[in-house]
PDB file of C-alpha atoms in Angstrom:
ATOM      1  CA  MET A 201       2.539 -17.062  -9.924  1.00  0.00           C
ATOM      2  CA  GLU A 202      -0.802 -17.984  -7.883  1.00  0.00           C
ATOM      3  CA  ILE A 203      -2.057 -15.123  -6.757  1.00  0.00           C
ATOM      4  CA  ARG A 204      -4.866 -14.411  -4.279  1.00  0.00           C
ATOM      5  CA  SER A 205      -6.154 -10.457  -2.906  1.00  0.00           C
ATOM      6  CA  SER A 206      -8.920  -8.953  -0.882  1.00  0.00           C
ATOM      7  CA  CYS A 207      -9.567  -5.477   0.033  1.00  0.00           C
ATOM      8  CA  GLN A 208     -12.611  -4.790   1.980  1.00  0.00           C
ATOM      9  CA  PRO A 209     -13.690  -0.837   2.971  1.00  0.00           C
ATOM     10  CA  ALA A 210     -13.622   0.381   6.114  1.00  0.00           C
ATOM     11  CA  PRO A 211     -16.411  -1.844   8.473  1.00  0.00           C
ATOM     12  CA  ASP A 212     -17.605   1.995   9.372  1.00  0.00           C
ATOM     13  CA  ARG A 213     -17.699   4.346   6.688  1.00  0.00           C
ATOM     14  CA  GLN A 214     -20.813   5.425   5.473  1.00  0.00           C
ATOM     15  CA  PRO A 215     -22.595   5.563   1.797  1.00  0.00           C
ATOM     16  CA  PRO A 216     -21.219   8.163  -0.296  1.00  0.00           C
ATOM     17  CA  ALA A 217     -17.897   7.497   0.905  1.00  0.00           C
ATOM     18  CA  VAL A 218     -16.445   4.464  -0.383  1.00  0.00           C
ATOM     19  CA  ASN A 219     -12.969   1.972  -0.320  1.00  0.00           C
ATOM     20  CA  GLU A 220     -10.086   4.019  -1.017  1.00  0.00           C
ATOM     21  CA  ASP A 221      -8.017   0.773  -1.027  1.00  0.00           C
ATOM     22  CA  LEU A 222      -7.121  -0.615  -4.156  1.00  0.00           C
ATOM     23  CA  VAL A 223      -5.624  -3.848  -5.257  1.00  0.00           C
ATOM     24  CA  LEU A 224      -3.947  -4.116  -8.704  1.00  0.00           C
ATOM     25  CA  THR A 225      -2.520  -7.748 -10.197  1.00  0.00           C
ATOM     26  CA  GLY A 226      -1.669  -9.325 -12.929  1.00  0.00           C
ATOM     27  CA  PRO A 227       0.327 -12.764 -14.109  1.00  0.00           C
ATOM     28  CA  ASP A 228       3.333 -11.413 -12.339  1.00  0.00           C
ATOM     29  CA  PHE A 229       3.450  -8.343 -10.189  1.00  0.00           C
ATOM     30  CA  ALA A 230       0.183  -7.151  -7.283  1.00  0.00           C
ATOM     31  CA  VAL A 231       0.134  -3.559  -6.770  1.00  0.00           C
ATOM     32  CA  VAL A 232      -1.520  -2.224  -3.459  1.00  0.00           C
ATOM     33  CA  PHE A 233      -2.659   1.383  -3.327  1.00  0.00           C
ATOM     34  CA  ASP A 234      -3.817   3.069  -0.340  1.00  0.00           C
ATOM     35  CA  GLY A 235      -5.568   6.297  -0.003  1.00  0.00           C
ATOM     36  CA  ALA A 236      -4.973   8.797   2.416  1.00  0.00           C
ATOM     37  CA  THR A 237      -8.689   9.926   3.779  1.00  0.00           C
ATOM     38  CA  PRO A 238      -8.548  13.682   4.388  1.00  0.00           C
ATOM     39  CA  PHE A 239      -8.427  15.980   7.446  1.00  0.00           C
ATOM     40  CA  GLN A 240     -11.753  17.035   7.801  1.00  0.00           C
ATOM     41  CA  GLY A 241     -12.330  20.940   7.269  1.00  0.00           C
ATOM     42  CA  ILE A 242      -8.913  21.201   5.425  1.00  0.00           C
ATOM     43  CA  ASP A 243      -9.011  22.303   1.795  1.00  0.00           C
ATOM     44  CA  SER A 244      -7.322  19.981  -0.609  1.00  0.00           C
ATOM     45  CA  GLY A 245      -7.020  22.136  -3.259  1.00  0.00           C
ATOM     46  CA  CYS A 246      -8.440  20.055  -5.806  1.00  0.00           C
ATOM     47  CA  ARG A 247     -11.957  18.924  -7.325  1.00  0.00           C
ATOM     48  CA  HIS A 248     -11.484  15.453  -7.102  1.00  0.00           C
ATOM     49  CA  THR A 249     -11.325  13.160  -4.525  1.00  0.00           C
ATOM     50  CA  VAL A 250      -9.424  10.338  -2.714  1.00  0.00           C
ATOM     51  CA  ALA A 251     -11.033   7.585  -4.455  1.00  0.00           C
ATOM     52  CA  TRP A 252     -10.528   9.503  -8.244  1.00  0.00           C
ATOM     53  CA  LEU A 253      -6.797   9.706  -7.565  1.00  0.00           C
ATOM     54  CA  VAL A 254      -6.085   5.895  -6.139  1.00  0.00           C
ATOM     55  CA  GLY A 255      -8.290   4.368  -9.330  1.00  0.00           C
ATOM     56  CA  ARG A 256      -6.517   7.352 -12.083  1.00  0.00           C
ATOM     57  CA  LEU A 257      -2.687   5.711 -10.655  1.00  0.00           C
ATOM     58  CA  ALA A 258      -4.291   2.654 -11.222  1.00  0.00           C
ATOM     59  CA  ARG A 259      -5.468   2.878 -14.203  1.00  0.00           C
ATOM     60  CA  TYR A 260      -1.649   3.838 -15.896  1.00  0.00           C
ATOM     61  CA  VAL A 261       0.212   1.992 -13.480  1.00  0.00           C
ATOM     62  CA  ALA A 262      -1.848  -1.271 -15.758  1.00  0.00           C
ATOM     63  CA  PRO A 263      -0.572  -1.217 -18.841  1.00  0.00           C
ATOM     64  CA  PRO A 264       3.865  -1.151 -19.067  1.00  0.00           C
ATOM     65  CA  LEU A 265       3.153  -4.445 -15.847  1.00  0.00           C
ATOM     66  CA  LEU A 266       1.187  -5.638 -18.181  1.00  0.00           C
ATOM     67  CA  THR A 267       2.718  -5.934 -20.906  1.00  0.00           C
ATOM     68  CA  ALA A 268       6.359  -6.826 -19.071  1.00  0.00           C
ATOM     69  CA  SER A 269       8.076  -3.519 -18.983  1.00  0.00           C
ATOM     70  CA  THR A 270      11.385  -3.339 -18.324  1.00  0.00           C
ATOM     71  CA  ALA A 271      11.305   0.023 -17.066  1.00  0.00           C
ATOM     72  CA  PRO A 272      12.342  -0.060 -13.223  1.00  0.00           C
ATOM     73  CA  LEU A 273       9.053   0.351 -11.104  1.00  0.00           C
ATOM     74  CA  ALA A 274       9.637   3.976 -10.264  1.00  0.00           C
ATOM     75  CA  ASP A 275       9.760   4.781 -13.624  1.00  0.00           C
ATOM     76  CA  VAL A 276       6.630   3.328 -14.089  1.00  0.00           C
ATOM     77  CA  LEU A 277       4.745   4.737 -10.967  1.00  0.00           C
ATOM     78  CA  ALA A 278       6.589   8.477 -11.754  1.00  0.00           C
ATOM     79  CA  GLU A 279       5.187   8.630 -15.254  1.00  0.00           C
ATOM     80  CA  SER A 280       1.659   7.243 -13.668  1.00  0.00           C
ATOM     81  CA  ILE A 281       2.197  10.528 -11.963  1.00  0.00           C
ATOM     82  CA  ALA A 282       2.566  12.478 -13.796  1.00  0.00           C
ATOM     83  CA  ALA A 283      -0.413  11.208 -16.254  1.00  0.00           C
ATOM     84  CA  VAL A 284      -2.753  11.412 -13.465  1.00  0.00           C
ATOM     85  CA  GLY A 285      -1.573  14.992 -12.968  1.00  0.00           C
ATOM     86  CA  ALA A 286      -2.069  15.897 -16.483  1.00  0.00           C
ATOM     87  CA  GLU A 287      -5.996  15.050 -15.687  1.00  0.00           C
ATOM     88  CA  HIS A 288      -6.796  17.668 -13.083  1.00  0.00           C
ATOM     89  CA  THR A 289      -8.894  20.169 -14.281  1.00  0.00           C
ATOM     90  CA  HIS A 290      -6.742  23.707 -14.326  1.00  0.00           C
ATOM     91  CA  THR A 291      -8.669  24.259 -11.045  1.00  0.00           C
ATOM     92  CA  CYS A 292      -7.226  21.861  -9.361  1.00  0.00           C
ATOM     93  CA  ASP A 293      -4.220  23.215  -7.134  1.00  0.00           C
ATOM     94  CA  LEU A 294      -1.486  20.748  -7.543  1.00  0.00           C
ATOM     95  CA  THR A 295       1.267  22.709  -6.006  1.00  0.00           C
ATOM     96  CA  ASN A 296      -1.196  22.435  -2.033  1.00  0.00           C
ATOM     97  CA  ARG A 297       0.215  19.604  -0.090  1.00  0.00           C
ATOM     98  CA  ASP A 298      -2.890  18.546   0.678  1.00  0.00           C
ATOM     99  CA  SER A 299      -4.310  16.589  -2.711  1.00  0.00           C
ATOM    100  CA  PRO A 300      -5.524  13.710  -2.971  1.00  0.00           C
ATOM    101  CA  SER A 301      -2.515  11.520  -2.138  1.00  0.00           C
ATOM    102  CA  SER A 302      -1.778   7.385  -1.856  1.00  0.00           C
ATOM    103  CA  THR A 303       0.919   5.041  -0.550  1.00  0.00           C
ATOM    104  CA  VAL A 304       2.065   2.164  -3.126  1.00  0.00           C
ATOM    105  CA  ALA A 305       3.306  -1.147  -2.532  1.00  0.00           C
ATOM    106  CA  MET A 306       4.344  -3.144  -5.839  1.00  0.00           C
ATOM    107  CA  VAL A 307       5.993  -6.196  -6.517  1.00  0.00           C
ATOM    108  CA  ARG A 308       6.870  -7.395  -9.769  1.00  0.00           C
ATOM    109  CA  VAL A 309       8.175 -10.938 -10.416  1.00  0.00           C
ATOM    110  CA  ARG A 310      10.698 -12.404 -12.899  1.00  0.00           C
ATOM    111  CA  PRO A 311      11.991 -14.991 -14.063  1.00  0.00           C
ATOM    112  CA  ASP A 312      15.259 -14.387 -11.860  1.00  0.00           C
ATOM    113  CA  CYS A 313      13.960 -12.008  -9.554  1.00  0.00           C
ATOM    114  CA  VAL A 314      11.736 -10.042  -6.937  1.00  0.00           C
ATOM    115  CA  GLU A 315      11.846  -6.300  -7.665  1.00  0.00           C
ATOM    116  CA  HIS A 316       9.876  -4.366  -5.112  1.00  0.00           C
ATOM    117  CA  LEU A 317       8.684  -0.821  -4.307  1.00  0.00           C
ATOM    118  CA  VAL A 318       7.161   0.851  -1.026  1.00  0.00           C
ATOM    119  CA  LEU A 319       6.175   3.979  -0.659  1.00  0.00           C
ATOM    120  CA  ALA A 320       4.929   4.913   2.777  1.00  0.00           C
ATOM    121  CA  ASP A 321       3.299   2.242   5.157  1.00  0.00           C
ATOM    122  CA  SER A 322       2.058  -0.291   2.892  1.00  0.00           C
ATOM    123  CA  PRO A 323       4.925  -2.775   3.276  1.00  0.00           C
ATOM    124  CA  VAL A 324       6.262  -5.527   1.381  1.00  0.00           C
ATOM    125  CA  VAL A 325       6.501  -8.634   2.968  1.00  0.00           C
ATOM    126  CA  TYR A 326       9.000 -12.272   1.777  1.00  0.00           C
ATOM    127  CA  ARG A 327       9.019 -15.657   3.150  1.00  0.00           C
ATOM    128  CA  ALA A 328      11.898 -17.941   2.224  1.00  0.00           C
ATOM    129  CA  PRO A 329      12.222 -21.361   1.590  1.00  0.00           C
ATOM    130  CA  ASP A 330      13.724 -21.717   4.602  1.00  0.00           C
ATOM    131  CA  GLN A 331      10.683 -19.630   6.322  1.00  0.00           C
ATOM    132  CA  ALA A 332      12.466 -16.760   7.248  1.00  0.00           C
ATOM    133  CA  VAL A 333      10.777 -13.572   6.837  1.00  0.00           C
ATOM    134  CA  THR A 334      11.674  -9.958   5.668  1.00  0.00           C
ATOM    135  CA  VAL A 335       9.791  -7.250   6.064  1.00  0.00           C
ATOM    136  CA  HIS A 336      10.365  -3.690   2.828  1.00  0.00           C
ATOM    137  CA  SER A 337       8.941  -1.066   4.620  1.00  0.00           C
ATOM    138  CA  ASP A 338       9.519   2.830   4.760  1.00  0.00           C
ATOM    139  CA  ASP A 339       8.819   3.998   8.199  1.00  0.00           C
ATOM    140  CA  ARG A 340      10.388   7.875   7.119  1.00  0.00           C
ATOM    141  CA  LEU A 341       5.847   8.539   8.667  1.00  0.00           C
ATOM    142  CA  GLU A 342       6.715   6.877  11.447  1.00  0.00           C
ATOM    143  CA  GLN A 343       9.082   8.158  12.701  1.00  0.00           C
ATOM    144  CA  LEU A 344       7.641  12.008  12.323  1.00  0.00           C
ATOM    145  CA  PRO A 345       8.858  13.978  15.274  1.00  0.00           C
ATOM    146  CA  GLU A 346       5.060  14.405  16.176  1.00  0.00           C
ATOM    147  CA  ARG A 347       1.692  12.959  13.989  1.00  0.00           C
ATOM    148  CA  THR A 348       0.222  16.074  14.766  1.00  0.00           C
ATOM    149  CA  VAL A 349      -2.105  16.633  12.066  1.00  0.00           C
ATOM    150  CA  GLU A 350      -0.305  20.052  10.917  1.00  0.00           C
ATOM    151  CA  SER A 351       2.926  18.613  11.081  1.00  0.00           C
ATOM    152  CA  VAL A 352       2.020  15.539   9.028  1.00  0.00           C
ATOM    153  CA  ARG A 353       0.441  18.480   6.468  1.00  0.00           C
ATOM    154  CA  ARG A 354       3.601  20.139   6.284  1.00  0.00           C
ATOM    155  CA  LEU A 355       6.073  17.109   6.005  1.00  0.00           C
ATOM    156  CA  ARG A 356       3.875  15.507   3.314  1.00  0.00           C
ATOM    157  CA  ASN A 357       5.862  15.144   0.473  1.00  0.00           C
ATOM    158  CA  ALA A 358       8.770  17.109   2.338  1.00  0.00           C
ATOM    159  CA  PRO A 359      12.829  15.888   2.039  1.00  0.00           C
ATOM    160  CA  ASP A 360      12.930  16.101   5.736  1.00  0.00           C
ATOM    161  CA  GLY A 361       9.023  14.265   5.951  1.00  0.00           C
ATOM    162  CA  PHE A 362       7.365  11.296   3.920  1.00  0.00           C
ATOM    163  CA  TRP A 363       6.657  10.857   0.662  1.00  0.00           C
ATOM    164  CA  VAL A 364       3.672   9.428  -1.099  1.00  0.00           C
ATOM    165  CA  ALA A 365       1.643   9.623  -4.519  1.00  0.00           C
ATOM    166  CA  SER A 366       0.219  13.272  -4.896  1.00  0.00           C
ATOM    167  CA  THR A 367       1.292  15.382  -7.926  1.00  0.00           C
ATOM    168  CA  ASP A 368       4.870  15.155  -7.893  1.00  0.00           C
ATOM    169  CA  PRO A 369       6.228  12.597  -9.561  1.00  0.00           C
ATOM    170  CA  SER A 370       9.942  12.871  -8.574  1.00  0.00           C
ATOM    171  CA  ALA A 371       8.292  11.326  -5.344  1.00  0.00           C
ATOM    172  CA  ALA A 372       8.519   7.711  -7.354  1.00  0.00           C
ATOM    173  CA  TYR A 373      12.735   8.048  -6.738  1.00  0.00           C
ATOM    174  CA  GLU A 374      12.149   8.630  -2.520  1.00  0.00           C
ATOM    175  CA  ALA A 375      10.275   5.091  -3.006  1.00  0.00           C
ATOM    176  CA  VAL A 376      11.341   2.266  -0.929  1.00  0.00           C
ATOM    177  CA  THR A 377      12.978  -0.582  -3.427  1.00  0.00           C
ATOM    178  CA  GLY A 378      15.257  -3.568  -4.688  1.00  0.00           C
ATOM    179  CA  THR A 379      15.892  -6.593  -6.195  1.00  0.00           C
ATOM    180  CA  THR A 380      15.934  -9.728  -4.493  1.00  0.00           C
ATOM    181  CA  ASP A 381      16.627 -13.257  -6.174  1.00  0.00           C
ATOM    182  CA  ARG A 382      13.558 -15.410  -7.534  1.00  0.00           C
ATOM    183  CA  GLY A 383      15.504 -18.236  -5.384  1.00  0.00           C
ATOM    184  CA  GLU A 384      15.241 -16.422  -1.879  1.00  0.00           C
ATOM    185  CA  VAL A 385      11.437 -15.824  -2.546  1.00  0.00           C
ATOM    186  CA  ALA A 386       8.953 -18.388  -2.092  1.00  0.00           C
ATOM    187  CA  ALA A 387       5.720 -16.237  -1.061  1.00  0.00           C
ATOM    188  CA  ILE A 388       5.473 -12.360  -1.159  1.00  0.00           C
ATOM    189  CA  GLY A 389       2.696 -10.483   1.206  1.00  0.00           C
ATOM    190  CA  VAL A 390       1.899  -7.238  -0.353  1.00  0.00           C
ATOM    191  CA  LEU A 391       0.235  -5.277   2.242  1.00  0.00           C
ATOM    192  CA  SER A 392      -1.892  -1.437   2.807  1.00  0.00           C
ATOM    193  CA  ASP A 393      -1.600  -1.059   6.347  1.00  0.00           C
ATOM    194  CA  GLY A 394      -5.162  -1.554   7.363  1.00  0.00           C
ATOM    195  CA  ALA A 395      -3.555  -5.196   6.893  1.00  0.00           C
ATOM    196  CA  SER A 396      -0.457  -4.999   8.150  1.00  0.00           C
ATOM    197  CA  ARG A 397      -1.417  -3.794  11.658  1.00  0.00           C
ATOM    198  CA  TYR A 398      -1.475  -6.892  12.523  1.00  0.00           C
ATOM    199  CA  ALA A 399       2.223  -6.652  12.994  1.00  0.00           C
ATOM    200  CA  GLU A 400       3.331  -3.275  13.085  1.00  0.00           C
ATOM    201  CA  HIS A 401       0.156  -2.009  16.168  1.00  0.00           C
ATOM    202  CA  TYR A 402      -1.439  -5.582  17.750  1.00  0.00           C
ATOM    203  CA  GLY A 403       1.698  -7.394  18.521  1.00  0.00           C
ATOM    204  CA  ARG A 404       1.716 -10.536  15.955  1.00  0.00           C
ATOM    205  CA  SER A 405       4.962 -11.338  14.137  1.00  0.00           C
ATOM    206  CA  TRP A 406       5.646 -10.869  11.230  1.00  0.00           C
ATOM    207  CA  ASP A 407       6.504 -14.873  10.513  1.00  0.00           C
ATOM    208  CA  ASP A 408       2.957 -15.203  11.484  1.00  0.00           C
ATOM    209  CA  LEU A 409       1.412 -12.800   9.464  1.00  0.00           C
ATOM    210  CA  MET A 410       2.806 -14.595   6.744  1.00  0.00           C
ATOM    211  CA  THR A 411       1.840 -17.870   8.396  1.00  0.00           C
ATOM    212  CA  VAL A 412      -2.094 -16.539   8.009  1.00  0.00           C
ATOM    213  CA  LEU A 413      -1.540 -15.110   4.893  1.00  0.00           C
ATOM    214  CA  THR A 414       0.065 -17.976   3.089  1.00  0.00           C
ATOM    215  CA  SER A 415      -2.225 -20.758   5.785  1.00  0.00           C
ATOM    216  CA  GLU A 416      -6.028 -18.908   5.539  1.00  0.00           C
ATOM    217  CA  GLY A 417      -5.563 -16.189   3.241  1.00  0.00           C
ATOM    218  CA  PRO A 418      -5.761 -12.703   2.808  1.00  0.00           C
ATOM    219  CA  ALA A 419      -9.707 -12.725   3.424  1.00  0.00           C
ATOM    220  CA  ALA A 420      -9.095 -14.458   6.627  1.00  0.00           C
ATOM    221  CA  LEU A 421      -6.316 -11.936   7.341  1.00  0.00           C
ATOM    222  CA  ILE A 422      -8.033  -8.955   7.744  1.00  0.00           C
ATOM    223  CA  ARG A 423     -10.825 -10.868   9.593  1.00  0.00           C
ATOM    224  CA  ARG A 424      -8.490 -11.399  12.752  1.00  0.00           C
ATOM    225  CA  VAL A 425      -6.739  -7.410  11.519  1.00  0.00           C
ATOM    226  CA  ARG A 426     -10.863  -6.758  12.423  1.00  0.00           C
ATOM    227  CA  ALA A 427     -11.193  -8.627  15.812  1.00  0.00           C
ATOM    228  CA  TYR A 428      -8.477  -7.045  16.894  1.00  0.00           C
ATOM    229  CA  ASP A 429      -9.968  -3.360  16.052  1.00  0.00           C
ATOM    230  CA  GLU A 430     -12.607  -3.925  17.722  1.00  0.00           C
ATOM    231  CA  ALA A 431     -11.354  -4.863  20.800  1.00  0.00           C
ATOM    232  CA  ALA A 432      -8.503  -2.257  21.010  1.00  0.00           C
ATOM    233  CA  GLU A 433      -8.684  -0.282  23.945  1.00  0.00           C
ATOM    234  CA  THR A 434      -6.301   2.164  22.420  1.00  0.00           C
ATOM    235  CA  ILE A 435      -7.062   4.210  19.355  1.00  0.00           C
ATOM    236  CA  ARG A 436      -4.434   5.217  16.885  1.00  0.00           C
ATOM    237  CA  TRP A 437      -6.037   8.066  13.901  1.00  0.00           C
ATOM    238  CA  LYS A 438      -8.674   6.016  13.719  1.00  0.00           C
ATOM    239  CA  ARG A 439     -10.378   2.297  15.345  1.00  0.00           C
ATOM    240  CA  TYR A 440     -10.948   0.694  11.635  1.00  0.00           C
ATOM    241  CA  ASP A 441      -9.466   1.440   8.048  1.00  0.00           C
ATOM    242  CA  ASP A 442      -9.385   0.224   4.302  1.00  0.00           C
ATOM    243  CA  ALA A 443      -7.557  -3.552   4.605  1.00  0.00           C
ATOM    244  CA  THR A 444      -5.670  -4.565   1.056  1.00  0.00           C
ATOM    245  CA  ALA A 445      -3.703  -8.590   1.463  1.00  0.00           C
ATOM    246  CA  VAL A 446      -2.271  -9.670  -1.641  1.00  0.00           C
ATOM    247  CA  VAL A 447      -0.064 -13.032  -1.556  1.00  0.00           C
ATOM    248  CA  LEU A 448       1.687 -14.102  -4.232  1.00  0.00           C
ATOM    249  CA  TYR A 449       3.501 -17.472  -4.216  1.00  0.00           C
ATOM    250  CA  ASP A 450       4.981 -19.666  -7.077  1.00  0.00           C
ATOM    251  CA  SER A 451       2.433 -22.909  -6.987  1.00  0.00           C
ATOM    252  CA  GLY A 452       5.269 -25.178  -8.472  1.00  0.00           C
ATOM    253  CA  ARG A 453       8.491 -23.989  -4.996  1.00  0.00           C
ATOM    254  CA  TYR A 454       5.419 -23.573  -2.750  1.00  0.00           C
ATOM    255  CA  ASP A 455       4.064 -26.092  -0.284  1.00  0.00           C
ATOM    256  CA  GLY A 456       1.358 -23.668   1.472  1.00  0.00           C
ATOM    257  CA  ASN A 457      -2.317 -23.575   1.020  1.00  0.00           C
ATOM    258  CA  PRO A 458      -3.454 -19.246   0.013  1.00  0.00           C
ATOM    259  CA  GLY A 459      -7.059 -19.484   0.998  1.00  0.00           C
ATOM    260  CA  GLY A 460      -9.122 -17.474  -1.310  1.00  0.00           C
ATOM    261  CA  ARG A 461     -10.634 -14.700  -1.676  1.00  0.00           C
TER     262      ARG A 461
END
């Protein structure tokens, strides 16, 4: 597989703030983590940062994927969440729903199929050989009855709410997962919501998003998002966000020309 990626912090982040997105790629997989920036003034019950959690998740997700594990992606993620939980100190309250958390989007390409896992609002997008586009997404956050700070806190990792990777390994089994015949997938996009807002919030089609991603590359997609961010008259939660975009394609089966990093 040919893989290109770009992972960029929000342009208004000031030191010591860091990029809370992280992209992990290998010969036949890609994973995007999007750490959830904590609400100001709320005690997470944990001494660790969101960036720490994201980095540790990547550390434990990578080995099974790199060794061509046949374990379901949900198992890989659940075991990684459990391993990260074991690294927390005794002062961390792992029952606190405000503990550092992250969305997860994963794809693994096998000889006969492509597997995906989507947990929270970081989608996976497929383009078929006939150019048809399929979006695999988890819209439970968008379906909350209200998006107040309190409702998001109350419904995070709750049966009637939405799920993220944090301290509860069982959240991995709440992810949107599936398998697609490899012959039906010519190109794959894996995105954090800082990049997918190009289609989700700024009115462009997913087909347009995949065209930019496959013809101009991940960095070009993020540049377009930044232009929309800057011009936006209505701000949802925050004007800018960390943004990550990955494109995967089989050079022997795809005629596109994805741009570089």
